[in-house]
């Protein structure tokens, strides 16, 4: 499902591959959207708390990604921020992983 980017000004991307962060920053920057990257869980949560972004892009294969997800959902100041799960790897994704996405309400 496509993301509605209307009203989005700041995005935090939790991604351990710098090249991917730079690519996403280039794409979103063309739309006037500021992107801050964080390479993992602990730094990601700190960045989200500091910036209070309009959207979080969360790479499912980045170390600590699920820690970020659950920390946000447990925090009253962060749980309203939408999270879009992303990954550059589609091959090898099991149907089980899609089932958990549905159960957790992850888009």
XYZ file of C-alpha atoms in Angstrom:
107
model
C 0.000 0.000 0.000
C 1.467 3.412 -0.938
C 2.222 5.934 1.778
C 0.237 9.174 1.723
C 3.006 11.775 2.010
C 0.656 14.764 2.377
C 1.720 16.835 5.385
C 4.912 14.840 5.964
C 7.853 17.155 6.637
C 10.235 15.047 8.726
C 11.043 11.337 8.414
C 13.393 9.176 10.460
C 14.809 6.150 8.643
C 16.189 3.306 10.764
C 18.507 1.576 8.295
C 21.941 0.031 8.779
C 23.079 0.555 5.175
C 24.195 4.158 4.676
C 23.731 3.922 0.904
C 20.014 3.193 1.361
C 19.611 6.136 3.756
C 21.295 8.438 1.229
C 19.073 7.163 -1.604
C 15.889 7.667 0.422
C 17.143 11.108 1.511
C 17.658 12.076 -2.146
C 14.173 10.893 -3.161
C 12.363 12.527 -0.228
C 14.471 15.693 -0.446
C 13.082 16.306 -3.923
C 9.660 16.515 -2.270
C 10.867 18.916 0.413
C 10.917 16.243 3.116
C 13.774 16.205 5.634
C 15.202 12.775 6.443
C 17.327 11.801 9.421
C 18.959 8.384 9.417
C 19.924 6.146 12.308
C 21.909 2.918 11.908
C 20.183 0.861 14.580
C 17.796 0.418 17.452
C 19.184 2.459 20.333
C 20.236 5.425 18.232
C 16.977 5.154 16.301
C 14.794 5.549 19.385
C 16.887 8.522 20.548
C 16.549 10.189 17.125
C 12.796 9.615 17.075
C 12.393 11.047 20.601
C 14.463 14.107 19.703
C 12.880 14.898 16.319
C 9.289 13.666 16.800
C 9.025 12.906 13.048
C 5.855 12.665 10.986
C 6.840 9.164 9.817
C 9.351 6.436 10.684
C 10.773 4.135 8.011
C 11.963 0.985 9.757
C 14.138 -1.587 7.971
C 13.049 -4.959 9.317
C 16.562 -6.379 8.963
C 18.397 -3.627 10.818
C 19.675 -4.751 14.231
C 17.292 -3.524 16.921
C 14.461 -2.748 14.485
C 11.853 -4.569 16.540
C 13.156 -2.882 19.701
C 12.406 0.464 18.023
C 8.922 -0.698 17.056
C 8.002 -1.900 20.541
C 9.628 1.101 22.276
C 7.554 3.455 20.129
C 4.309 1.578 20.774
C 4.980 1.655 24.542
C 5.739 5.398 24.626
C 2.719 7.730 24.858
C 4.618 10.505 23.041
C 5.671 8.258 20.150
C 2.944 5.665 19.644
C 0.908 7.931 17.354
C 3.783 8.273 14.837
C 3.171 6.062 11.791
C 5.730 3.359 11.092
C 6.339 2.030 7.589
C 8.252 -1.242 7.581
C 10.717 -1.502 4.711
C 13.349 -3.928 3.494
C 15.480 -4.147 0.387
C 15.217 -7.923 0.413
C 12.011 -9.512 -0.810
C 13.364 -12.942 -1.682
C 13.265 -15.367 1.186
C 10.505 -13.549 3.114
C 8.252 -16.199 4.528
C 4.458 -15.988 4.619
C 4.877 -16.169 8.406
C 6.548 -12.717 8.436
C 3.562 -11.253 6.560
C 1.209 -12.829 9.109
C 3.028 -11.055 11.948
C 2.875 -7.753 10.072
C -0.900 -8.114 9.880
C -1.253 -9.089 13.549
C 0.860 -6.155 14.686
C -0.995 -3.697 12.448
C 2.143 -2.848 10.512
C 1.644 -1.356 7.068
